[in-house]
Amino acid sequence: MLVNKKIISRFSQYRKALIRFQELGLIKVFSDSLGEAVGVTSAQVRKDFSLYGISGNKRGGYQIQDLLDELQSILGKDKVHDVVVVGIGNLGQALIHYGGFEKENIHIIAGFDIDPAKLSKSSRIPVYHLDELNTFVCQNNIEIGILAVPDAAAQHVCDIMVESDIKGILNFAPIGLKAPADVVINNVYLQAELENVIYFVNALENKCKRCKKQ
Amino acid sequence: MLVNKKIISRFSQYRKALIRFQELGLIKVFSDSLGEAVGVTSAQVRKDFSLYGISGNKRGGYQIQDLLDELQSILGKDKVHDVVVVGIGNLGQALIHYGGFEKENIHIIAGFDIDPAKLSKSSRIPVYHLDELNTFVCQNNIEIGILAVPDAAAQHVCDIMVESDIKGILNFAPIGLKAPADVVINNVYLQAELENVIYFVNALENKCKRCKKQ
DNA sequence: TAGATTGTTAATCGATTAACAATC
DNA sequence: TAGATTGTTAATCGATTAACAATC
């Protein structure tokens, strides 16, 4: 796969950095400075862009606005994407209350749960019963769903989402979900990310201790 | 780097899957079934284990309990890790209210913010002013912090955390944080993860359209 | 024993980087 | 022009996988 997850992640980060540059009043960047802002080499930046046919000016760097236009279109930021959140626990709640996605053209338009206490059809972002997911997705042409239910329910709820014809799932349950090949699944395992930090902090400490002993 | 982020992430996932297997009453697994549960090849599983000197029985697979013991110790699950959350917005709040980390020996013991409205010293998990971070970290021997502040504040707050002698940061701001080499930083960019799903859903759709045209 | 699974080596695959010619 | 930066190729690096001998 020539175009992979990582390059698209970097595009998201380039975009964020370019917006910050623009806010500072800058007009153009070099692969060098953009790479530094994101934490990658300048070669990486140029390679990424050239893969997508994005070109700058030899000696003159890249026009920030041009880059942004290209990245917007690659990342689909030129149109609104409606998203639903399934599972209104702590994380699901945080996501539907977080206002930051709005201005990024990602609109979270509804939540779903099975707990009657969580339902509220009249909130700014309504929360419906999971039974209504199918109809809602169909009527509103939803393609993307965020899955934030307890581990034990994850595969089952995933099946329901797929059944409803959701085409992409951002999954927070630490489970290797099974789904048809035409459904995109992207996993974020928060506990694993935290354990990663813990592991490397310990690893580094042990290395230091060993160094001191010598 | 022979031991990288990815292998440790897989260890976290193996562990979760093994716990599920154990709950089902299973005593041993094969690299095959464990790989399937996590979504990797059996070769990957055996390679990962052999890198850490974890061995099974030829023909007999691996004892789940033995594996768990090894993974617990690699991931540092045999002792409690205290963690603080800096930035009590939607995400920070979700993290300190999420109870699931407790039984995983990851204890979130305090939050920090600068907004007076967010402070509450008497909650189950108290939220203090950022000014108190230094003292708190020192007194409680904190090594790990979760950074969940607005983008614009991220680098500044990161500096404060490093200053307080925090050694590992799980960062949610889409910024390539600058920190000394002995500070471990692990980035989770939720918006980028969502944009990833959006990108690949679109990419797949376009491919299908093209297929149908032919 | 025959069959199945591990552990490991070697091959493959893919992503990153170094380097430099092209050129503004 | 001289100098700096792009765009791209080739080299490197690292991670994954295939394959199979060892062996329970």
CSV table of C-alpha atoms (C1' of nucleotides) in Angstrom, one decimal:
chain,number,residue,atom,x,y,z
A,1,MET,CA,0.0,0.0,0.0
A,2,LEU,CA,1.7,3.1,-1.2
A,3,VAL,CA,-0.7,5.5,0.5
A,4,ASN,CA,-0.8,4.4,4.1
A,5,LYS,CA,-2.1,5.5,7.4
A,6,LYS,CA,1.1,7.2,8.4
A,7,ILE,CA,1.3,9.6,5.4
A,8,ILE,CA,-2.3,10.7,6.0
A,9,SER,CA,-1.6,11.3,9.6
A,10,ARG,CA,1.3,13.4,8.7
A,11,PHE,CA,-0.9,15.4,6.2
A,12,SER,CA,-3.2,16.1,9.1
A,13,GLN,CA,-0.3,17.4,11.1
A,14,TYR,CA,1.2,19.4,8.3
A,15,ARG,CA,-2.1,21.0,7.9
A,16,LYS,CA,-2.4,22.0,11.6
A,17,ALA,CA,1.1,23.4,11.5
A,18,LEU,CA,0.5,25.4,8.4
A,19,ILE,CA,-2.6,26.9,9.9
A,20,ARG,CA,-0.5,28.0,12.9
A,21,PHE,CA,2.1,29.4,10.5
A,22,GLN,CA,-0.5,31.3,8.6
A,23,GLU,CA,-1.9,32.7,11.8
A,24,LEU,CA,1.5,34.1,12.5
A,25,GLY,CA,1.3,35.9,9.2
A,26,LEU,CA,3.7,33.7,7.2
A,27,ILE,CA,3.2,33.3,3.5
A,28,LYS,CA,5.6,30.5,2.6
A,29,VAL,CA,7.4,27.6,4.3
A,30,PHE,CA,10.4,25.4,3.5
A,31,SER,CA,10.3,21.7,3.8
A,32,ASP,CA,12.8,22.3,6.5
A,33,SER,CA,10.7,24.4,8.8
A,34,LEU,CA,7.6,22.5,8.2
A,35,GLY,CA,9.4,19.3,9.0
A,36,GLU,CA,10.7,20.7,12.2
A,37,ALA,CA,7.3,21.9,13.3
A,38,VAL,CA,5.9,18.4,12.9
A,39,GLY,CA,8.9,16.4,14.0
A,40,VAL,CA,10.0,14.8,10.7
A,41,THR,CA,12.9,15.3,8.3
A,42,SER,CA,12.7,17.7,5.4
A,43,ALA,CA,13.2,14.8,3.0
A,44,GLN,CA,10.0,13.2,4.5
A,45,VAL,CA,8.1,16.4,3.9
A,46,ARG,CA,9.2,16.7,0.2
A,47,LYS,CA,8.6,13.0,-0.4
A,48,ASP,CA,5.1,13.1,1.0
A,49,PHE,CA,4.2,16.1,-1.1
A,50,SER,CA,5.7,14.7,-4.3
A,51,LEU,CA,3.8,11.5,-3.8
A,52,TYR,CA,0.7,13.6,-4.1
A,53,GLY,CA,2.0,15.7,-6.9
A,54,ILE,CA,2.2,18.8,-4.7
A,55,SER,CA,5.1,20.9,-5.8
A,56,GLY,CA,6.8,24.0,-4.5
A,57,ASN,CA,9.3,26.4,-6.1
A,58,LYS,CA,12.9,25.4,-6.2
A,59,ARG,CA,14.6,27.9,-3.9
A,60,GLY,CA,11.3,29.5,-3.0
A,61,GLY,CA,9.7,26.9,-0.8
A,62,TYR,CA,6.0,26.3,-0.7
A,63,GLN,CA,3.2,28.8,-0.6
A,64,ILE,CA,1.3,28.1,2.6
A,65,GLN,CA,-2.1,28.8,1.0
A,66,ASP,CA,-1.4,26.5,-1.9
A,67,LEU,CA,-0.4,23.7,0.4
A,68,LEU,CA,-3.4,24.2,2.6
A,69,ASP,CA,-5.7,24.1,-0.4
A,70,GLU,CA,-4.2,20.8,-1.5
A,71,LEU,CA,-4.3,19.3,1.9
A,72,GLN,CA,-7.9,20.4,2.5
A,73,SER,CA,-8.9,18.6,-0.6
A,74,ILE,CA,-6.9,15.4,0.2
A,75,LEU,CA,-8.2,15.2,3.7
A,76,GLY,CA,-11.8,15.9,2.5
A,77,LYS,CA,-12.0,19.1,4.5
A,78,ASP,CA,-13.8,20.9,1.6
A,79,LYS,CA,-17.0,19.3,2.6
A,80,VAL,CA,-18.8,18.5,5.8
A,81,HIS,CA,-18.6,15.0,7.2
A,82,ASP,CA,-21.3,13.9,9.6
A,83,VAL,CA,-20.3,11.5,12.3
A,84,VAL,CA,-22.2,9.6,15.0
A,85,VAL,CA,-20.8,8.4,18.3
A,86,VAL,CA,-22.0,5.0,19.6
A,87,GLY,CA,-21.5,4.5,23.3
A,88,ILE,CA,-22.0,7.6,25.5
A,89,GLY,CA,-19.8,6.7,28.4
A,90,ASN,CA,-17.1,9.1,29.6
A,91,LEU,CA,-15.2,9.1,26.3
A,92,GLY,CA,-18.3,9.3,24.1
A,93,GLN,CA,-19.6,12.1,26.1
A,94,ALA,CA,-16.4,14.0,25.9
A,95,LEU,CA,-16.4,13.6,22.1
A,96,ILE,CA,-19.9,14.9,21.6
A,97,HIS,CA,-19.3,17.8,23.9
A,98,TYR,CA,-16.0,18.8,22.4
A,99,GLY,CA,-16.7,21.7,20.1
A,100,GLY,CA,-13.4,21.7,18.2
A,101,PHE,CA,-14.4,19.4,15.4
A,102,GLU,CA,-17.1,21.7,14.2
A,103,LYS,CA,-14.8,24.3,12.6
A,104,GLU,CA,-12.9,21.4,11.1
A,105,ASN,CA,-15.9,20.4,9.1
A,106,ILE,CA,-16.4,17.2,11.1
A,107,HIS,CA,-19.9,17.4,12.6
A,108,ILE,CA,-20.9,15.0,15.3
A,109,ILE,CA,-24.6,15.0,14.9
A,110,ALA,CA,-25.9,12.3,17.2
A,111,GLY,CA,-25.0,9.8,19.9
A,112,PHE,CA,-26.4,6.3,20.5
A,113,ASP,CA,-26.6,4.2,23.6
A,114,ILE,CA,-28.7,1.5,25.2
A,115,ASP,CA,-28.9,3.0,28.7
A,116,PRO,CA,-32.2,4.9,29.0
A,117,ALA,CA,-30.5,7.3,31.4
A,118,LYS,CA,-28.2,8.5,28.6
A,119,LEU,CA,-30.9,9.2,26.1
A,120,SER,CA,-31.9,12.8,25.4
A,121,LYS,CA,-33.6,13.6,22.1
A,122,SER,CA,-33.7,17.3,22.7
A,123,SER,CA,-30.1,18.1,23.5
A,124,ARG,CA,-28.0,20.1,21.1
A,125,ILE,CA,-26.6,16.8,20.0
A,126,PRO,CA,-29.3,14.3,20.6
A,127,VAL,CA,-28.6,10.8,22.0
A,128,TYR,CA,-30.9,8.1,20.7
A,129,HIS,CA,-31.4,4.4,21.5
A,130,LEU,CA,-29.1,2.1,19.6
A,131,ASP,CA,-32.2,0.6,18.0
A,132,GLU,CA,-32.6,3.8,16.0
A,133,LEU,CA,-29.1,3.8,14.6
A,134,ASN,CA,-30.1,2.0,11.4
A,135,THR,CA,-32.9,4.4,10.5
A,136,PHE,CA,-30.8,7.5,11.5
A,137,VAL,CA,-27.8,6.4,9.5
A,138,CYS,CA,-29.9,5.8,6.5
A,139,GLN,CA,-31.9,9.0,6.7
A,140,ASN,CA,-28.8,11.2,7.3
A,141,ASN,CA,-26.4,9.4,5.0
A,142,ILE,CA,-23.9,8.8,7.7
A,143,GLU,CA,-20.7,7.0,6.7
A,144,ILE,CA,-18.5,7.4,9.7
A,145,GLY,CA,-19.1,6.2,13.3
A,146,ILE,CA,-17.1,6.4,16.5
A,147,LEU,CA,-17.2,3.3,18.6
A,148,ALA,CA,-16.8,3.9,22.3
A,149,VAL,CA,-18.6,1.1,24.0
A,150,PRO,CA,-17.3,-1.3,26.7
A,151,ASP,CA,-15.0,-4.0,25.3
A,152,ALA,CA,-17.4,-6.8,25.7
A,153,ALA,CA,-20.0,-5.2,23.5
A,154,ALA,CA,-17.6,-3.9,20.9
A,155,GLN,CA,-17.8,-6.6,18.3
A,156,HIS,CA,-21.6,-6.8,18.6
A,157,VAL,CA,-22.1,-3.1,18.2
A,158,CYS,CA,-19.6,-3.0,15.4
A,159,ASP,CA,-21.8,-5.6,13.6
A,160,ILE,CA,-24.8,-3.4,14.1
A,161,MET,CA,-22.9,-0.4,12.7
A,162,VAL,CA,-21.8,-2.3,9.6
A,163,GLU,CA,-25.3,-3.6,9.2
A,164,SER,CA,-26.5,0.0,9.2
A,165,ASP,CA,-24.1,0.6,6.3
A,166,ILE,CA,-21.5,2.7,8.1
A,167,LYS,CA,-18.4,2.6,6.1
A,168,GLY,CA,-15.7,3.8,8.5
A,169,ILE,CA,-15.3,3.2,12.2
A,170,LEU,CA,-12.9,4.9,14.7
A,171,ASN,CA,-12.7,2.2,17.3
A,172,PHE,CA,-11.6,2.8,21.0
A,173,ALA,CA,-12.2,-0.8,22.2
A,174,PRO,CA,-9.0,-2.8,22.5
A,175,ILE,CA,-10.4,-5.5,20.2
A,176,GLY,CA,-9.4,-6.6,16.8
A,177,LEU,CA,-12.8,-6.0,15.3
A,178,LYS,CA,-13.9,-8.2,12.5
A,179,ALA,CA,-15.7,-6.4,9.6
A,180,PRO,CA,-16.0,-6.7,5.8
A,181,ALA,CA,-13.0,-5.5,3.8
A,182,ASP,CA,-14.9,-2.5,2.5
A,183,VAL,CA,-15.4,-1.1,6.0
A,184,VAL,CA,-12.5,1.1,7.2
A,185,ILE,CA,-11.5,0.5,10.8
A,186,ASN,CA,-9.0,2.7,12.7
A,187,ASN,CA,-8.1,1.7,16.2
A,188,VAL,CA,-7.1,3.9,19.0
A,189,TYR,CA,-6.2,2.1,22.2
A,190,LEU,CA,-5.8,4.7,24.9
A,191,GLN,CA,-4.7,2.2,27.6
A,192,ALA,CA,-2.1,0.8,25.3
A,193,GLU,CA,-0.8,4.3,24.5
A,194,LEU,CA,-0.5,5.0,28.2
A,195,GLU,CA,1.2,1.6,28.8
A,196,ASN,CA,3.6,2.6,26.1
A,197,VAL,CA,4.7,5.7,28.0
A,198,ILE,CA,5.0,3.7,31.2
A,199,TYR,CA,7.1,1.1,29.5
A,200,PHE,CA,9.6,3.5,27.9
A,201,VAL,CA,9.9,5.6,31.0
A,202,ASN,CA,10.9,2.5,32.9
A,203,ALA,CA,13.1,1.3,30.1
A,204,LEU,CA,14.9,4.6,30.1
A,205,GLU,CA,15.3,4.6,33.9
A,206,ASN,CA,16.8,1.1,33.9
A,207,LYS,CA,19.2,2.1,31.2
A,208,CYS,CA,20.3,5.1,33.2
A,209,LYS,CA,20.8,3.0,36.4
A,210,ARG,CA,22.9,0.6,34.4
A,211,CYS,CA,25.0,3.5,33.0
A,212,LYS,CA,25.6,4.9,36.5
A,213,LYS,CA,26.7,1.6,37.8
A,214,GLN,CA,29.4,1.3,35.2
B,1,MET,CA,15.6,0.6,17.9
B,2,LEU,CA,14.8,-3.0,18.2
B,3,VAL,CA,12.1,-2.6,20.8
B,4,ASN,CA,9.7,-0.1,19.5
B,5,LYS,CA,6.4,1.4,20.1
B,6,LYS,CA,4.6,-1.0,18.0
B,7,ILE,CA,5.7,-4.2,19.7
B,8,ILE,CA,4.8,-2.7,23.1
B,9,SER,CA,1.3,-1.8,21.7
B,10,ARG,CA,0.9,-5.4,20.6
B,11,PHE,CA,1.9,-6.7,24.0
B,12,SER,CA,-0.9,-4.6,25.5
B,13,GLN,CA,-3.3,-6.1,23.0
B,14,TYR,CA,-2.0,-9.6,23.5
B,15,ARG,CA,-2.5,-9.1,27.2
B,16,LYS,CA,-6.1,-7.9,26.8
B,17,ALA,CA,-6.9,-10.8,24.5
B,18,LEU,CA,-5.3,-13.4,26.9
B,19,ILE,CA,-7.4,-12.0,29.8
B,20,ARG,CA,-10.5,-12.5,27.7
B,21,PHE,CA,-9.4,-16.1,26.8
B,22,GLN,CA,-8.8,-16.8,30.5
B,23,GLU,CA,-12.2,-15.5,31.4
B,24,LEU,CA,-13.6,-18.0,28.9
B,25,GLY,CA,-11.8,-20.7,30.9
B,26,LEU,CA,-9.0,-21.4,28.5
B,27,ILE,CA,-5.7,-22.6,29.8
B,28,LYS,CA,-3.4,-22.4,26.7
B,29,VAL,CA,-3.3,-20.6,23.4
B,30,PHE,CA,-1.5,-21.1,20.1
B,31,SER,CA,0.3,-18.3,18.3
B,32,ASP,CA,-2.3,-18.8,15.7
B,33,SER,CA,-5.4,-18.1,17.8
B,34,LEU,CA,-3.8,-15.3,19.7
B,35,GLY,CA,-2.7,-13.6,16.4
B,36,GLU,CA,-6.2,-13.9,15.1
B,37,ALA,CA,-7.7,-12.3,18.2
B,38,VAL,CA,-5.4,-9.3,17.9
B,39,GLY,CA,-5.3,-9.1,14.1
B,40,VAL,CA,-1.7,-10.1,13.4
B,41,THR,CA,0.0,-13.1,11.8
B,42,SER,CA,1.1,-16.1,14.0
B,43,ALA,CA,4.7,-15.4,12.9
B,44,GLN,CA,4.4,-12.0,14.4
B,45,VAL,CA,3.2,-13.4,17.7
B,46,ARG,CA,6.0,-15.9,17.9
B,47,LYS,CA,8.6,-13.3,16.8
B,48,ASP,CA,7.4,-10.8,19.4
B,49,PHE,CA,7.6,-13.4,22.2
B,50,SER,CA,11.0,-14.7,21.2
B,51,LEU,CA,12.4,-11.2,21.1
B,52,TYR,CA,11.6,-11.1,24.8
B,53,GLY,CA,12.7,-14.6,25.6
B,54,ILE,CA,9.2,-15.8,26.1
B,55,SER,CA,8.9,-19.4,25.1
B,56,GLY,CA,6.1,-21.9,24.7
B,57,ASN,CA,6.0,-25.6,24.2
B,58,LYS,CA,6.5,-27.0,20.7
B,59,ARG,CA,3.3,-28.6,19.8
B,60,GLY,CA,1.7,-27.5,23.1
B,61,GLY,CA,1.3,-23.7,22.5
B,62,TYR,CA,1.7,-21.3,25.3
B,63,GLN,CA,0.3,-21.4,28.9
B,64,ILE,CA,-2.0,-18.4,29.2
B,65,GLN,CA,-1.0,-17.8,32.8
B,66,ASP,CA,2.7,-17.9,32.0
B,67,LEU,CA,2.2,-15.4,29.1
B,68,LEU,CA,0.2,-13.1,31.3
B,69,ASP,CA,2.9,-13.2,34.0
B,70,GLU,CA,5.5,-12.2,31.5
B,71,LEU,CA,3.5,-9.5,29.9
B,72,GLN,CA,2.4,-8.0,33.2
B,73,SER,CA,6.0,-7.6,34.2
B,74,ILE,CA,7.1,-6.2,30.8
B,75,LEU,CA,4.3,-3.7,30.8
B,76,GLY,CA,5.0,-2.8,34.4
B,77,LYS,CA,1.6,-4.0,35.6
B,78,ASP,CA,3.0,-5.6,38.7
B,79,LYS,CA,3.2,-2.2,40.4
B,80,VAL,CA,0.9,0.8,40.6
B,81,HIS,CA,1.6,3.7,38.4
B,82,ASP,CA,0.3,7.1,39.5
B,83,VAL,CA,-0.6,9.5,36.7
B,84,VAL,CA,-1.8,13.1,36.6
B,85,VAL,CA,-4.0,14.8,34.0
B,86,VAL,CA,-3.1,18.3,33.0
B,87,GLY,CA,-6.0,20.1,31.3
B,88,ILE,CA,-9.5,19.3,32.5
B,89,GLY,CA,-11.5,20.0,29.4
B,90,ASN,CA,-13.8,17.5,27.9
B,91,LEU,CA,-11.1,14.9,27.3
B,92,GLY,CA,-9.3,15.4,30.6
B,93,GLN,CA,-12.6,15.1,32.5
B,94,ALA,CA,-13.5,11.9,30.7
B,95,LEU,CA,-10.1,10.5,31.6
B,96,ILE,CA,-10.3,11.3,35.3
B,97,HIS,CA,-13.8,10.0,35.5
B,98,TYR,CA,-13.1,6.8,33.6
B,99,GLY,CA,-12.8,4.1,36.2
B,100,GLY,CA,-11.3,1.4,34.0
B,101,PHE,CA,-7.7,2.2,34.5
B,102,GLU,CA,-7.9,1.5,38.3
B,103,LYS,CA,-8.0,-2.2,38.0
B,104,GLU,CA,-5.2,-2.0,35.4
B,105,ASN,CA,-2.9,-0.5,38.1
B,106,ILE,CA,-2.9,2.8,36.4
B,107,HIS,CA,-4.1,5.3,39.0
B,108,ILE,CA,-5.1,8.8,38.0
B,109,ILE,CA,-4.6,10.6,41.2
B,110,ALA,CA,-5.1,14.3,40.3
B,111,GLY,CA,-6.0,16.8,37.7
B,112,PHE,CA,-4.6,20.2,37.0
B,113,ASP,CA,-6.0,23.3,35.3
B,114,ILE,CA,-5.8,27.1,35.4
B,115,ASP,CA,-9.5,27.7,35.2
B,116,PRO,CA,-10.8,28.4,38.8
B,117,ALA,CA,-14.2,26.9,37.8
B,118,LYS,CA,-12.5,23.5,37.2
B,119,LEU,CA,-10.7,23.3,40.5
B,120,SER,CA,-12.1,21.1,43.3
B,121,LYS,CA,-9.7,19.9,45.9
B,122,SER,CA,-12.3,17.7,47.6
B,123,SER,CA,-13.4,15.5,44.7
B,124,ARG,CA,-12.6,11.9,44.6
B,125,ILE,CA,-9.9,12.8,42.2
B,126,PRO,CA,-9.0,16.4,43.1
B,127,VAL,CA,-8.3,19.1,40.6
B,128,TYR,CA,-5.6,21.6,41.6
B,129,HIS,CA,-4.3,24.8,40.0
B,130,LEU,CA,-1.4,24.2,37.6
B,131,ASP,CA,0.8,26.2,39.9
B,132,GLU,CA,0.7,23.3,42.3
B,133,LEU,CA,1.8,20.8,39.8
B,134,ASN,CA,5.5,21.0,40.7
B,135,THR,CA,5.0,20.4,44.4
B,136,PHE,CA,2.4,17.7,43.8
B,137,VAL,CA,4.6,15.8,41.4
B,138,CYS,CA,7.5,16.0,43.7
B,139,GLN,CA,5.6,14.9,46.8
B,140,ASN,CA,3.9,12.1,45.1
B,141,ASN,CA,6.7,10.9,43.0
B,142,ILE,CA,4.8,11.2,39.8
B,143,GLU,CA,6.5,10.2,36.6
B,144,ILE,CA,3.7,10.1,34.1
B,145,GLY,CA,1.4,12.9,33.0
B,146,ILE,CA,-1.4,13.2,30.4
B,147,LEU,CA,-1.4,16.5,28.5
B,148,ALA,CA,-4.9,17.5,27.4
B,149,VAL,CA,-4.8,21.3,27.1
B,150,PRO,CA,-5.7,23.5,24.1
B,151,ASP,CA,-3.2,23.4,21.3
B,152,ALA,CA,-1.9,26.9,21.8
B,153,ALA,CA,-0.9,26.1,25.4
B,154,ALA,CA,0.5,22.7,24.8
B,155,GLN,CA,4.2,23.5,24.5
B,156,HIS,CA,4.2,25.9,27.4
B,157,VAL,CA,2.4,23.3,29.7
B,158,CYS,CA,4.7,20.6,28.5
B,159,ASP,CA,7.7,22.8,29.6
B,160,ILE,CA,6.1,23.1,33.0
B,161,MET,CA,5.6,19.3,33.2
B,162,VAL,CA,9.2,18.7,32.2
B,163,GLU,CA,10.3,21.3,34.7
B,164,SER,CA,8.4,19.4,37.4
B,165,ASP,CA,10.4,16.3,36.5
B,166,ILE,CA,7.7,14.3,34.8
B,167,LYS,CA,9.4,11.7,32.7
B,168,GLY,CA,6.6,10.6,30.4
B,169,ILE,CA,3.8,12.4,28.6
B,170,LEU,CA,0.8,11.2,26.8
B,171,ASN,CA,0.1,14.1,24.6
B,172,PHE,CA,-3.3,14.8,22.9
B,173,ALA,CA,-2.4,18.2,21.4
B,174,PRO,CA,-1.5,18.0,17.6
B,175,ILE,CA,1.8,19.6,18.2
B,176,GLY,CA,5.3,18.1,17.8
B,177,LEU,CA,6.3,18.9,21.4
B,178,LYS,CA,9.9,19.8,22.1
B,179,ALA,CA,11.3,18.2,25.2
B,180,PRO,CA,14.7,16.8,26.4
B,181,ALA,CA,15.7,13.4,25.1
B,182,ASP,CA,15.1,11.7,28.5
B,183,VAL,CA,11.4,12.6,28.5
B,184,VAL,CA,9.2,10.1,26.7
B,185,ILE,CA,6.5,11.6,24.6
B,186,ASN,CA,3.7,9.6,23.0
B,187,ASN,CA,1.3,11.5,20.8
B,188,VAL,CA,-2.4,10.7,20.2
B,189,TYR,CA,-4.0,12.9,17.6
B,190,LEU,CA,-7.7,12.2,17.7
B,191,GLN,CA,-8.6,14.5,14.9
B,192,ALA,CA,-6.0,13.0,12.7
B,193,GLU,CA,-7.3,9.5,13.5
B,194,LEU,CA,-10.8,10.6,12.5
B,195,GLU,CA,-9.5,12.3,9.3
B,196,ASN,CA,-7.7,9.0,8.5
B,197,VAL,CA,-11.0,7.2,8.6
B,198,ILE,CA,-12.6,9.8,6.5
B,199,TYR,CA,-9.8,9.7,4.0
B,200,PHE,CA,-9.9,6.0,3.5
B,201,VAL,CA,-13.6,5.8,3.3
B,202,ASN,CA,-13.5,8.3,0.5
B,203,ALA,CA,-10.6,6.6,-1.2
B,204,LEU,CA,-12.4,3.3,-1.1
B,205,GLU,CA,-15.6,4.8,-2.5
B,206,ASN,CA,-13.7,6.4,-5.4
B,207,LYS,CA,-12.1,3.2,-6.2
B,208,CYS,CA,-15.4,1.4,-6.2
B,209,LYS,CA,-16.9,4.0,-8.5
B,210,ARG,CA,-14.0,3.6,-10.9
B,211,CYS,CA,-14.4,-0.2,-10.8
B,212,LYS,CA,-18.1,0.1,-11.6
B,213,LYS,CA,-17.4,2.4,-14.5
B,214,GLN,CA,-15.2,-0.2,-16.2
C,1,DT,C1',5.2,-42.9,15.6
C,2,DA,C1',2.8,-39.2,13.0
C,3,DG,C1',1.3,-34.7,13.4
C,4,DA,C1',1.3,-30.2,14.9
C,5,DT,C1',3.4,-26.2,16.6
C,6,DT,C1',7.3,-23.6,18.1
C,7,DG,C1',11.5,-20.8,17.4
C,8,DT,C1',14.5,-18.8,14.1
C,9,DT,C1',16.6,-17.8,9.8
C,10,DA,C1',16.4,-15.8,5.5
C,11,DA,C1',13.6,-13.4,2.2
C,12,DT,C1',10.5,-9.8,1.4
C,13,DC,C1',8.4,-5.8,1.8
C,14,DG,C1',7.9,-1.1,2.7
C,15,DA,C1',9.1,3.2,4.7
C,16,DT,C1',12.7,6.6,5.7
C,17,DT,C1',16.7,9.1,4.6
C,18,DA,C1',20.8,10.7,2.3
C,19,DA,C1',22.5,12.7,-1.5
C,20,DC,C1',22.6,15.4,-5.4
C,21,DA,C1',21.3,17.1,-10.0
C,22,DA,C1',18.1,20.4,-11.5
C,23,DT,C1',16.8,25.1,-11.2
C,24,DC,C1',14.9,29.3,-9.6
D,1,DT,C1',25.9,34.7,-11.1
D,2,DA,C1',26.1,32.3,-6.6
D,3,DG,C1',23.5,30.2,-3.3
D,4,DA,C1',19.6,27.8,-1.7
D,5,DT,C1',16.0,24.7,-2.0
D,6,DT,C1',13.2,21.5,-4.4
D,7,DG,C1',12.2,16.9,-6.5
D,8,DT,C1',13.7,12.3,-7.1
D,9,DT,C1',16.7,8.5,-7.2
D,10,DA,C1',19.3,5.1,-4.9
D,11,DA,C1',20.8,3.5,-0.4
D,12,DT,C1',19.6,2.3,4.0
D,13,DC,C1',17.1,0.9,7.5
D,14,DG,C1',13.7,-1.7,10.0
D,15,DA,C1',9.7,-4.4,10.4
D,16,DT,C1',6.9,-8.3,8.7
D,17,DT,C1',6.3,-12.7,6.8
D,18,DA,C1',7.4,-17.1,4.8
D,19,DA,C1',9.4,-21.3,5.5
D,20,DC,C1',11.2,-25.0,7.7
D,21,DA,C1',14.1,-27.6,10.9
D,22,DA,C1',13.6,-28.8,15.6
D,23,DT,C1',10.9,-31.2,18.8
D,24,DC,C1',7.2,-32.3,21.9
